[in-house]
mmCIF file of C-alpha atoms and ligand atoms in Angstrom:
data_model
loop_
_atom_site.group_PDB
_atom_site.id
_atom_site.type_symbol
_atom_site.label_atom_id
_atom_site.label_comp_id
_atom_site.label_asym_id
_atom_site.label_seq_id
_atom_site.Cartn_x
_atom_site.Cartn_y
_atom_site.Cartn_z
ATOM 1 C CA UNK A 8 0.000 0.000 0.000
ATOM 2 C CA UNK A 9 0.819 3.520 -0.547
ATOM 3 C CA UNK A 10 4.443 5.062 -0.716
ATOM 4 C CA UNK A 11 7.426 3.703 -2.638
ATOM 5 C CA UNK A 12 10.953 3.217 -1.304
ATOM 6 C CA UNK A 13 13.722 4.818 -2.667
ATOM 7 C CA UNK A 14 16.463 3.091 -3.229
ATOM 8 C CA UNK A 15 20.222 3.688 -4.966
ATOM 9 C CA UNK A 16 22.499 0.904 -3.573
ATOM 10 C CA UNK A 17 20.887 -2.515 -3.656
ATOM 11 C CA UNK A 18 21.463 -4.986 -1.388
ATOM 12 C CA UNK A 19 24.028 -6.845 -3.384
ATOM 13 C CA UNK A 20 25.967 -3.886 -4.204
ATOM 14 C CA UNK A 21 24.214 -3.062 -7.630
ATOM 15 C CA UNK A 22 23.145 0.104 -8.321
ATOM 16 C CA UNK A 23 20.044 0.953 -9.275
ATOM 17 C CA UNK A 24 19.345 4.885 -10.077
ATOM 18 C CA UNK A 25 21.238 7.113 -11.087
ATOM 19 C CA UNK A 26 23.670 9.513 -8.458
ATOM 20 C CA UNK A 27 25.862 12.650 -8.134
ATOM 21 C CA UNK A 28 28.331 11.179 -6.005
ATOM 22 C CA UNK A 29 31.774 11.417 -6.408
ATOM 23 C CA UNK A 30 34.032 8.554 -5.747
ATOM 24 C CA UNK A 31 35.874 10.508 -2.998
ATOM 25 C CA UNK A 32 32.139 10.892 -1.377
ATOM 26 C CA UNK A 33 31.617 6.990 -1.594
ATOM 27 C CA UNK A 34 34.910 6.455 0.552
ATOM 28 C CA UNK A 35 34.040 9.205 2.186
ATOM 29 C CA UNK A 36 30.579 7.520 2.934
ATOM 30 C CA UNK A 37 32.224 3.838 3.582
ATOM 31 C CA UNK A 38 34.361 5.454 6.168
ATOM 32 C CA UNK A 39 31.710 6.902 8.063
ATOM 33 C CA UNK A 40 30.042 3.819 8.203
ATOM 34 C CA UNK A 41 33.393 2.015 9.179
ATOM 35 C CA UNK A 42 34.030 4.264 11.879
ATOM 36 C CA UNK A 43 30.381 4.641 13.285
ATOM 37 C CA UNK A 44 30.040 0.986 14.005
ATOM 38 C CA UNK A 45 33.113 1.010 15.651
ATOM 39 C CA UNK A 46 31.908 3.450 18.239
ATOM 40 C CA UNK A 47 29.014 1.467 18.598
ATOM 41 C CA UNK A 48 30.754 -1.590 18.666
ATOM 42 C CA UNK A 49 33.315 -0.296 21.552
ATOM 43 C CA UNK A 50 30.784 1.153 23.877
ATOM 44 C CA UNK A 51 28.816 -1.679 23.631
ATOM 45 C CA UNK A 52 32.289 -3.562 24.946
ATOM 46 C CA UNK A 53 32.654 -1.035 27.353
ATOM 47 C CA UNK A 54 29.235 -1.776 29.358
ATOM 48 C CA UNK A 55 29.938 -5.228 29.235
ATOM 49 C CA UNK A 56 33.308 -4.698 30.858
ATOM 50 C CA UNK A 57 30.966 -2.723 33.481
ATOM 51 C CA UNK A 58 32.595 0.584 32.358
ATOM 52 C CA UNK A 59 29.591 1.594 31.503
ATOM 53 C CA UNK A 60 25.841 1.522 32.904
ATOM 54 C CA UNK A 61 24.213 0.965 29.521
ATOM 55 C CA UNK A 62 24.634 1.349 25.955
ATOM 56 C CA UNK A 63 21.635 1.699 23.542
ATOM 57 C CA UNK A 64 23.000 -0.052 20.203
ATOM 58 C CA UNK A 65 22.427 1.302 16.786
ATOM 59 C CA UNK A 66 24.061 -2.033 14.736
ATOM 60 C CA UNK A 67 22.330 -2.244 11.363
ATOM 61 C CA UNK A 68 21.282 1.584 11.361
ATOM 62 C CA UNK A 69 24.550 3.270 10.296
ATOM 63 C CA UNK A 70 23.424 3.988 6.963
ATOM 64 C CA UNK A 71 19.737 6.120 7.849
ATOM 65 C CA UNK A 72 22.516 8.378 10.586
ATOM 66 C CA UNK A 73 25.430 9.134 7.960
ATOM 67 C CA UNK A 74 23.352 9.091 5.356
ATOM 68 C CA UNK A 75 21.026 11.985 6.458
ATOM 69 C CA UNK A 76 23.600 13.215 8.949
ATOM 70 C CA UNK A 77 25.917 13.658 6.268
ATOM 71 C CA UNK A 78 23.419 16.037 4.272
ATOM 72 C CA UNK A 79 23.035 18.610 7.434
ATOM 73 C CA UNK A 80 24.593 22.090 7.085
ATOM 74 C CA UNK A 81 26.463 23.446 9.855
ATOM 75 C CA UNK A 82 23.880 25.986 10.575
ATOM 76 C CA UNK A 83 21.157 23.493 10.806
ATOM 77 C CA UNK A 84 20.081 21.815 14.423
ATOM 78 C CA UNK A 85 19.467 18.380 15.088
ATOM 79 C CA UNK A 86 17.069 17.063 18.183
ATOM 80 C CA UNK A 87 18.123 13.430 18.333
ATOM 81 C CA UNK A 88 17.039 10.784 20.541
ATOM 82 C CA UNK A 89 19.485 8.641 22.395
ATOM 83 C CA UNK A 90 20.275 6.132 19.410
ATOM 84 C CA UNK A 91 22.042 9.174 17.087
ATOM 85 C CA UNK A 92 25.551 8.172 17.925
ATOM 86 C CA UNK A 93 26.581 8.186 13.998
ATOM 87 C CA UNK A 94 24.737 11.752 13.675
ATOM 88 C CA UNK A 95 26.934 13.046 16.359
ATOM 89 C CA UNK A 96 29.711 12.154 14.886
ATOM 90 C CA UNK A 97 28.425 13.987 11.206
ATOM 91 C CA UNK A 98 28.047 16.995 13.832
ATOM 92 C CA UNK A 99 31.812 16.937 14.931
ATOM 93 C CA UNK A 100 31.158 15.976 18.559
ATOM 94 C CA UNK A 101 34.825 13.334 20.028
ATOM 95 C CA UNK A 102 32.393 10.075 20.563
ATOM 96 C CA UNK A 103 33.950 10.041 23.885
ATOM 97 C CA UNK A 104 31.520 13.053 25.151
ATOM 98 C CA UNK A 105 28.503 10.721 24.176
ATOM 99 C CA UNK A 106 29.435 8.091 27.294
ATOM 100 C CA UNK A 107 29.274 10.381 30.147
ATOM 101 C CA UNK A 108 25.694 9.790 30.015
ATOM 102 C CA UNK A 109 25.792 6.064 30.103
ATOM 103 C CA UNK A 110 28.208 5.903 32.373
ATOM 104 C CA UNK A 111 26.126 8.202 34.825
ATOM 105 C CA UNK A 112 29.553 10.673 34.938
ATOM 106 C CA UNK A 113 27.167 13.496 33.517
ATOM 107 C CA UNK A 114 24.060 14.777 32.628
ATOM 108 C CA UNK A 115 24.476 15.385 29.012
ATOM 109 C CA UNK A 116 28.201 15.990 27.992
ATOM 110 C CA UNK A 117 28.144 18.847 25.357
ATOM 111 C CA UNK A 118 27.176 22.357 24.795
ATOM 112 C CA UNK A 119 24.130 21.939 22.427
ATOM 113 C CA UNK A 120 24.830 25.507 20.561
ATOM 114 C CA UNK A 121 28.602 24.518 19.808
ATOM 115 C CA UNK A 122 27.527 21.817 17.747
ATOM 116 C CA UNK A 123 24.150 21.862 16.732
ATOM 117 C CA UNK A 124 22.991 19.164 18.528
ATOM 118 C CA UNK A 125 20.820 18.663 21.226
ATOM 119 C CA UNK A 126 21.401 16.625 24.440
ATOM 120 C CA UNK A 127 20.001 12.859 23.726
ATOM 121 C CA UNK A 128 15.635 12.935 24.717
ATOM 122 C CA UNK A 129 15.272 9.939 26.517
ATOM 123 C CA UNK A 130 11.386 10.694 27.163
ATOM 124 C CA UNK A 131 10.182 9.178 23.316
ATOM 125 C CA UNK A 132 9.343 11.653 21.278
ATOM 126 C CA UNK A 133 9.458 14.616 23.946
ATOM 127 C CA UNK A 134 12.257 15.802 21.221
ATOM 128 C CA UNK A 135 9.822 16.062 17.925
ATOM 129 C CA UNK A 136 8.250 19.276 20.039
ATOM 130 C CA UNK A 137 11.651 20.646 20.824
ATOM 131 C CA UNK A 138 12.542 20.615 17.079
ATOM 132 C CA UNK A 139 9.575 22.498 16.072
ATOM 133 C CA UNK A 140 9.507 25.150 18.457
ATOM 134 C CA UNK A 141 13.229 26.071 17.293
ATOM 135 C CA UNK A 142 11.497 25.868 13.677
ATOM 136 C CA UNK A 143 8.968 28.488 14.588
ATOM 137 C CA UNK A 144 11.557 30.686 16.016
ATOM 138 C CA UNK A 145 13.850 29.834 13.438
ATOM 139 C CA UNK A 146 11.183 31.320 10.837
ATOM 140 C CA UNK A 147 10.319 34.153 12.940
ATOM 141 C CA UNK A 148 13.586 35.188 12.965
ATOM 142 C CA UNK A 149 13.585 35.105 9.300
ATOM 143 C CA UNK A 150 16.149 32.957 9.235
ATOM 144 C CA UNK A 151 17.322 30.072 6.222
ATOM 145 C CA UNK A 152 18.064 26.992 8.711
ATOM 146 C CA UNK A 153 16.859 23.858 8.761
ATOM 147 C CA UNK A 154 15.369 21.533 12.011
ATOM 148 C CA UNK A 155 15.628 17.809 12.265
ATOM 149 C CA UNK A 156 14.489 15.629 14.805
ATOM 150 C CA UNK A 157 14.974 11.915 14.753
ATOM 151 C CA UNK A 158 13.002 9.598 16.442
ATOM 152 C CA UNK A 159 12.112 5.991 16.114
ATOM 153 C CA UNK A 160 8.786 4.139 14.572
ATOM 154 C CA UNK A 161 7.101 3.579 18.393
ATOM 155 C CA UNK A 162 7.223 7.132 18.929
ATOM 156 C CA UNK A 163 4.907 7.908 15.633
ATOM 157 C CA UNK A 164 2.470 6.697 18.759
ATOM 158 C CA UNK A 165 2.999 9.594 21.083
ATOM 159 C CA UNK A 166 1.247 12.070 21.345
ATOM 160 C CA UNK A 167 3.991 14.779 21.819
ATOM 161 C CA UNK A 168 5.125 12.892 17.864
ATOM 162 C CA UNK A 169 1.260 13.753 16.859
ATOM 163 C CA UNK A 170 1.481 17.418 17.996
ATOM 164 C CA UNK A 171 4.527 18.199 16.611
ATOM 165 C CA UNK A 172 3.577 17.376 13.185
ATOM 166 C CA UNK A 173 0.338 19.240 13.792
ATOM 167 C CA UNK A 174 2.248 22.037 14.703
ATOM 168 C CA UNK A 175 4.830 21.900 12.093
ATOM 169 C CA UNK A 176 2.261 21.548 9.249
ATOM 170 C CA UNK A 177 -0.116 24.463 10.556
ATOM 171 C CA UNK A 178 3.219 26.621 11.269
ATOM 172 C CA UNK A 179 4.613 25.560 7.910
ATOM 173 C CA UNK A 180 7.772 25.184 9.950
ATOM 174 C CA UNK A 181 11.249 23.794 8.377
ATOM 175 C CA UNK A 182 11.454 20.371 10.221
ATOM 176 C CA UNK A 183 12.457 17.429 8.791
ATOM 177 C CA UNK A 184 11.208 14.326 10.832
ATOM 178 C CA UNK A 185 13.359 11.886 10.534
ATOM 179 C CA UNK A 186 11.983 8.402 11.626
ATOM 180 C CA UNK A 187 14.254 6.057 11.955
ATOM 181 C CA UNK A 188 12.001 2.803 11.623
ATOM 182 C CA UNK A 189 13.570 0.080 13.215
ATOM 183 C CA UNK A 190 10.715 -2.471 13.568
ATOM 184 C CA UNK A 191 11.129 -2.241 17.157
ATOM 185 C CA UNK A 192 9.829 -0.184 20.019
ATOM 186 C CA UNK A 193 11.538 -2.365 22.776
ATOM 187 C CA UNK A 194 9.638 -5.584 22.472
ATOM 188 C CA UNK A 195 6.464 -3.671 20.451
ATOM 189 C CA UNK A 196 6.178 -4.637 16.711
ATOM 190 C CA UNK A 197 5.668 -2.070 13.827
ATOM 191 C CA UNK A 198 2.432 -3.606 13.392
ATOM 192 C CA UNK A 199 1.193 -2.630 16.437
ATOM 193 C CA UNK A 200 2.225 1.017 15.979
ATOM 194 C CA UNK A 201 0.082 1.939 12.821
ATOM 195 C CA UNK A 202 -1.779 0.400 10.078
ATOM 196 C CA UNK A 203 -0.365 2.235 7.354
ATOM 197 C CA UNK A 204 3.143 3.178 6.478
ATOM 198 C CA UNK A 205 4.499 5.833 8.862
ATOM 199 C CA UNK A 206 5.775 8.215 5.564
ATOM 200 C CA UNK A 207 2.046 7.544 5.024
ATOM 201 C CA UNK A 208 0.606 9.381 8.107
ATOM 202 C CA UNK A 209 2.583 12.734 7.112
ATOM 203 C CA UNK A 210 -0.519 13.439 4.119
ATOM 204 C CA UNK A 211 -2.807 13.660 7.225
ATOM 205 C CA UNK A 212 -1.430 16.394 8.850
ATOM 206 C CA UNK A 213 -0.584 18.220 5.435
ATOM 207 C CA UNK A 214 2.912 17.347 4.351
ATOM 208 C CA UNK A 215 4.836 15.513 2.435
ATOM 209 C CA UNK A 216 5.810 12.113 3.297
ATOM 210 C CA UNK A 217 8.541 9.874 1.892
ATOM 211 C CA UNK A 218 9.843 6.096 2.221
ATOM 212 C CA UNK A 219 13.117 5.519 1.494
ATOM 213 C CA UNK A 220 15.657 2.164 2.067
ATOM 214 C CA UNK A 221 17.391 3.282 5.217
ATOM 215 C CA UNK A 222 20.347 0.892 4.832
ATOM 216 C CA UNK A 223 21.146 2.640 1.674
ATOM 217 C CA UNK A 224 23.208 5.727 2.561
ATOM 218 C CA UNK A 225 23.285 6.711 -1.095
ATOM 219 C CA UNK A 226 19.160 7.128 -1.175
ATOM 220 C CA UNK A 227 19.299 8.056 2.288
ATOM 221 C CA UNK A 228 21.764 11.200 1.785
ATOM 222 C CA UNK A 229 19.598 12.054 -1.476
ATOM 223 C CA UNK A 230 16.394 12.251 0.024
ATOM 224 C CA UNK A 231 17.346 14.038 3.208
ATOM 225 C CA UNK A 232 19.166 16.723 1.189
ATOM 226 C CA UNK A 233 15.931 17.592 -0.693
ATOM 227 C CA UNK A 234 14.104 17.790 2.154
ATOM 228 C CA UNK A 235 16.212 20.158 4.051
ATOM 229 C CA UNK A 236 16.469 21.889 0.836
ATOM 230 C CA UNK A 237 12.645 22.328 0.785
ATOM 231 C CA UNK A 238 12.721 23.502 4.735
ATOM 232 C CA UNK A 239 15.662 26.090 4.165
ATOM 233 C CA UNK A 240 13.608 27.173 1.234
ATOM 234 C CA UNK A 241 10.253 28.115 2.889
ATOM 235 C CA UNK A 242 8.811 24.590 1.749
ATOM 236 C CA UNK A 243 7.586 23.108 5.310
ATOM 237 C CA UNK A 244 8.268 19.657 7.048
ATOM 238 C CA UNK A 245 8.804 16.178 5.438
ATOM 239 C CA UNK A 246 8.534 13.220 7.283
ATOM 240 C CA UNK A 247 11.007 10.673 5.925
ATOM 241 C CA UNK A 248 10.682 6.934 7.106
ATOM 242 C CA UNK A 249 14.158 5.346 6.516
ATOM 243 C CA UNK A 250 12.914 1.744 6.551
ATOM 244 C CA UNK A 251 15.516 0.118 8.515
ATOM 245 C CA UNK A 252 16.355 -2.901 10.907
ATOM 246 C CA UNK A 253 17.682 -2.604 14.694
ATOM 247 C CA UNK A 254 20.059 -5.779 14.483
ATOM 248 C CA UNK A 255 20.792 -5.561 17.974
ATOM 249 C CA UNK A 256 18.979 -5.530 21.246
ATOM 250 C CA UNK A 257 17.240 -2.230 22.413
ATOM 251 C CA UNK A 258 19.659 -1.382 25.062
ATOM 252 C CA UNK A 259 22.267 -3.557 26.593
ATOM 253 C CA UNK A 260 19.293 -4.159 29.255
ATOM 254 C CA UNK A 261 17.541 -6.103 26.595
ATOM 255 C CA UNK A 262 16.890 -9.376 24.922
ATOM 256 C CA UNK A 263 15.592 -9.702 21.872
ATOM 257 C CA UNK A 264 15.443 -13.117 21.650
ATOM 258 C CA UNK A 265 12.667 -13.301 24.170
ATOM 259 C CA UNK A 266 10.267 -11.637 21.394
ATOM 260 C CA UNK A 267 11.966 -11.695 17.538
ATOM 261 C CA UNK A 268 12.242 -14.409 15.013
ATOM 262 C CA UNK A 269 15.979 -15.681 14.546
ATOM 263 C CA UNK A 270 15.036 -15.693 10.851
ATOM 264 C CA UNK A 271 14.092 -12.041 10.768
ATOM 265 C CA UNK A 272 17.215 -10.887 11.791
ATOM 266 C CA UNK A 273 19.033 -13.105 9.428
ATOM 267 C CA UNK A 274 17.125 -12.228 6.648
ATOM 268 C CA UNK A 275 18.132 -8.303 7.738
ATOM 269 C CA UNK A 276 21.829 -9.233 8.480
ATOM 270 C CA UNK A 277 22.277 -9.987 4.526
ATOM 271 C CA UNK A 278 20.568 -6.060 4.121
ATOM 272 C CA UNK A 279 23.600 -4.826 6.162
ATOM 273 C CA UNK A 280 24.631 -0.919 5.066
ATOM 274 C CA UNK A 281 28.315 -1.464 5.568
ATOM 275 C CA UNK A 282 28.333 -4.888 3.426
ATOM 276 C CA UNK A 283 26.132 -3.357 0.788
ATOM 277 C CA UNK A 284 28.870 -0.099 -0.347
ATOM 278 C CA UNK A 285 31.586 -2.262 0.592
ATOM 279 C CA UNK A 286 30.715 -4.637 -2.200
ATOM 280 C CA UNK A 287 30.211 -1.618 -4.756
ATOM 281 C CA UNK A 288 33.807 -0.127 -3.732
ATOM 282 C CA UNK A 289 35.229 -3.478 -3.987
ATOM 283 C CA UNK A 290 34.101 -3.405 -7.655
ATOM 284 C CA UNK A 291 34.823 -0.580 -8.501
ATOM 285 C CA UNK A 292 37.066 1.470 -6.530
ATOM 286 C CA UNK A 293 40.770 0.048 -7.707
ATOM 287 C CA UNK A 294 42.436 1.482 -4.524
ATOM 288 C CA UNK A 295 39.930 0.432 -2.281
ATOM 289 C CA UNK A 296 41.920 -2.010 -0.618
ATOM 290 C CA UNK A 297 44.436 0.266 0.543
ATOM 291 C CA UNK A 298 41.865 2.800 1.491
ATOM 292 C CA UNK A 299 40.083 0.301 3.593
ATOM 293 C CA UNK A 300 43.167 -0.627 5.624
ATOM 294 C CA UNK A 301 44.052 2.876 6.828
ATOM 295 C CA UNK A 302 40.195 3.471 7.811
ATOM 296 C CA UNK A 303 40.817 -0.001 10.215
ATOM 297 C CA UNK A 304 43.635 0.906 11.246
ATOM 298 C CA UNK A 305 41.668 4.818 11.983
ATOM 299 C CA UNK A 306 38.771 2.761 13.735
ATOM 300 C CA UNK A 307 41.375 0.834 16.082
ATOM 301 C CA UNK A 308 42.934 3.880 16.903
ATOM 302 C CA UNK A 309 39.172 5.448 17.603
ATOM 303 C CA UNK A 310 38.601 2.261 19.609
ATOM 304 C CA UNK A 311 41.944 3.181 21.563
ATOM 305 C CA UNK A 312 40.672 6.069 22.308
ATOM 306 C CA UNK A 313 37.040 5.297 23.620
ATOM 307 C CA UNK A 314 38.273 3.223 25.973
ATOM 308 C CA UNK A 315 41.036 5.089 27.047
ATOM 309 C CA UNK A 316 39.218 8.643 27.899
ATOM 310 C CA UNK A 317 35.823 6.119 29.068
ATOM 311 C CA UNK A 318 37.693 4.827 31.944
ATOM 312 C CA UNK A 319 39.304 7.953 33.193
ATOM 313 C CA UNK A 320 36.133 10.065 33.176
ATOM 314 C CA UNK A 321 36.106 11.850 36.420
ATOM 315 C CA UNK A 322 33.432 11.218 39.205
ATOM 316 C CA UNK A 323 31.050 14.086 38.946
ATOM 317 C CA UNK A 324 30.333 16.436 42.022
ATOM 318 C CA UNK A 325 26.995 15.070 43.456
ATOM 319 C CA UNK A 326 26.092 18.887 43.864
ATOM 320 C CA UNK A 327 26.391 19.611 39.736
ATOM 321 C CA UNK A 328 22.984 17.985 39.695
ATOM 322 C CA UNK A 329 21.577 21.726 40.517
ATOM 323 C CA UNK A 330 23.253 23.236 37.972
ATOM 324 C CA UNK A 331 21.990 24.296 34.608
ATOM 325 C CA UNK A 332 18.079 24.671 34.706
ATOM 326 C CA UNK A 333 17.323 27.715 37.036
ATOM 327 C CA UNK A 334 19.538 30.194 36.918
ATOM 328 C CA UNK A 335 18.731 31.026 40.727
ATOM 329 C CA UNK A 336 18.094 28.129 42.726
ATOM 330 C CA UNK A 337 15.119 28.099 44.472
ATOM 331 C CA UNK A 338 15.862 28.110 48.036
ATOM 332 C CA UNK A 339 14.242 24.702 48.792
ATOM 333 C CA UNK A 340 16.306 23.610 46.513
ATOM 334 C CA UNK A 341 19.099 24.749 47.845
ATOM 335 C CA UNK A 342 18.416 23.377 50.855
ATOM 336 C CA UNK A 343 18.599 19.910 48.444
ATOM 337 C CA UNK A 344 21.919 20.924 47.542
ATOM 338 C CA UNK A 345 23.364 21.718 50.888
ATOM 339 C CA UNK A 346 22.284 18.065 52.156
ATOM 340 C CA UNK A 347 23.796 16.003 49.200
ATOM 341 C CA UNK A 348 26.615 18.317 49.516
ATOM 342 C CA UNK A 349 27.137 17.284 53.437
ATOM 343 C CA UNK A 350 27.130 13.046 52.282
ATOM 344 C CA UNK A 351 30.143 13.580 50.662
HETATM 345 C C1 TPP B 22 7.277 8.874 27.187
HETATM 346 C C2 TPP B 22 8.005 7.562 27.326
HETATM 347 N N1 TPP B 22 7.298 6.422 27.407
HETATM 348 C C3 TPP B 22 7.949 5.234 27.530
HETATM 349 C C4 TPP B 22 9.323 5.207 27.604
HETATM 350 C C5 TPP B 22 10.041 3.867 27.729
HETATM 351 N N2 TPP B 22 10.710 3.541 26.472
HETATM 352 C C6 TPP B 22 12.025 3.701 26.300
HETATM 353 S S1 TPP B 22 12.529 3.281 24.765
HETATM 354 C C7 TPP B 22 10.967 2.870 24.290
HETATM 355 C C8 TPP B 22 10.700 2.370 22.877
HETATM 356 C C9 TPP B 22 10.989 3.408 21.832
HETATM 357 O O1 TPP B 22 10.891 2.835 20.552
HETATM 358 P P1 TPP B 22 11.103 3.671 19.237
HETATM 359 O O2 TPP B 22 10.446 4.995 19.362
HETATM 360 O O3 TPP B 22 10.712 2.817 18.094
HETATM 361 O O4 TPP B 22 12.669 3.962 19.203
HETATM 362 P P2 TPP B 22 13.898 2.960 19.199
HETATM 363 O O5 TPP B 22 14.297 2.761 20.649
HETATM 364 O O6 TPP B 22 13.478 1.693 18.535
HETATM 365 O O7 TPP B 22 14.998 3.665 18.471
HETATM 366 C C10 TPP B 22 10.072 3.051 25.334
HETATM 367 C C11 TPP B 22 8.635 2.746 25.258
HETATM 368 C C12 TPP B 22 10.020 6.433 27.540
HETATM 369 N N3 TPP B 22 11.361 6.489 27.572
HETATM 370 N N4 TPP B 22 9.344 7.603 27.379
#
């Protein structure tokens, strides 16, 4: 029913429309991947070493995160959930600041402004209203940026998802909602999240909705750069479902074998982004060999470095939980602060 998917890569490394790319972006594109799932990959090591409290994978969903994060301008925000470790890195932010959080060492890690990117929303889809209130103002201050807020398929159930693209549509603000479906919310089916496709759902509210093949960076890339085209240009919001797989659990708290077919994820394992451009450099990139050895050799040393600045993060200051939301405390609160101050 409904909405076609793009696609540019195939699955077997064919391609399958036409592109713009150059071959420097494809390597460009592989190493991004490389590197992303390497981060993943290491923090997911680190919590199981106990370095850190938890890690919420994103195996299987490189290609939806470079490929879209790779088509953001610098001006241009993001509002990410907490599975957007790839689109931090597109922003410029050291991985290392994204495992304070899990390893309960801070309360965020970054200055938003400095990179464009907002601290991870952990409440599901409390972020899709955060994006377009900075659209509204965005517009208001007749300025040519562009919002996006990512967000995964059970949040298209929230209400906060439901208002935002109310909002966005009646506002005509320039948001691109990026859903990242994954098939997953925890243990909850797609199925039991809607009954049509979630690009679908965007026609009710007034915008445009597209579909494209999320473990394709190549369609990926293309599709979000038209849409933040369209928002920078006075155009409105698109809703773009990158159809995609979560290959591993939800969270390292998770087990996914207590609710998902073995043969599902099989059948997505053989969709995997990285596999997919790596067979189309292979083909036809004659130096591709080489390149590929100094991007390992790049992830190891990224790996290297995870661990290293992971397990000399400092203790935090009990008290810094105070900080940063009023700019005068409250004296009750105070009074808070003084007594967590005195256990130390
Ligand atoms: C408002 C709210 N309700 C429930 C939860 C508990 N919760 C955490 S993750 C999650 C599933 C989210 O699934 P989805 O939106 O598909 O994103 P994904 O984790 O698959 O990327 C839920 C229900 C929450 N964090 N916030």
């Amino acid at each position: 029913m409904g909405l076609p998917i793009s696609q540019t890569l195939a699955p077997d490394g064919e391609l399958v429309a036409a592109h713009d790319f150059t071959p420097e972006d494809l390597r460009g594109f592989h190493r991004d991947l490389v590197l992303a799932r390497r981060i993943d990959s290491e923090a997911f090591a680190l919590q199981r070493h106990g370095e850190l409290g938890l890690w919420a994978p994103m195996l299987g969903q490189e290609a939806a995160q470079i490929g879209s994060g790779r088509a953001l301008a610098p001006n241009d925000f993001v509002f990410p959930s907490y599975r957007e470790h790839a689109v931090a890195w597109c922003r410029g932010l050291d991985p290392a600041l994204l495992l304070g959080l899990f390893r309960g060492t801070s309360l965020g890690g970054w200055d938003p402004a400095q990179y464009g990117y907002a601290l991870p929303a952990i409440i599901i889809g409390a972020q899709t209203l955060h994006a377009v209130g900075y659209g509204i103002g965005l517009t208001l201050e007749g300025k040519e940026d562009a919002v996006v807020t990512y967000f995964g398929d059970g949040a298209t159930s929230q209400g906060d998802t439901n208002e935002a693209f109310a909002w966005a549509a009646s506002y005509h603000a320039p948001v691109v909602f990026f859903c990242q479906n994954n098939h997953y919310a925890i243990s909850i089916p797609l199925e039991r999240q809607t009954r049509v496709p979630i690009a679908q759902r965007a026609a009710g509210f007034g915008f445009e909705g597209v579909r494209v093949d999320g473990n394709d960076v190549l369609a990926v890339h293309q599709v979000t750069s038209e849409a933040l085209a369209k928002a920078r240009s006075g155009g409105g919001p698109t809703l773009i479902e990158a159809v995609t797989y979560r290959m591993g659990a939800h969270t390292t708290s998770d087990d996914p074998s207590r609710y998902r077919d073995p043969h599902e994820a099989d059948a997505w394992a053989e969709r995997d982004p990285l596999l997919r451009l790596r067979t189309l450099l292979e083909r036809t990139d004659p130096g591709f060999a080489e390149f590929d050895a100094r991007v390992q050799a790049e992830a190891d040393e990224l790996g290297a470095h995870l661990r290293d600045v992971c397990r000399n993060l400092p203790d935090p200051d009990l008290a810094e939980l105070f900080e940063h939301v009023y700019a005068d405390l409250p004296p009750e609160l105070v009074a808070q602060r003084e007594e967590v101050r005195s256990w130390s």
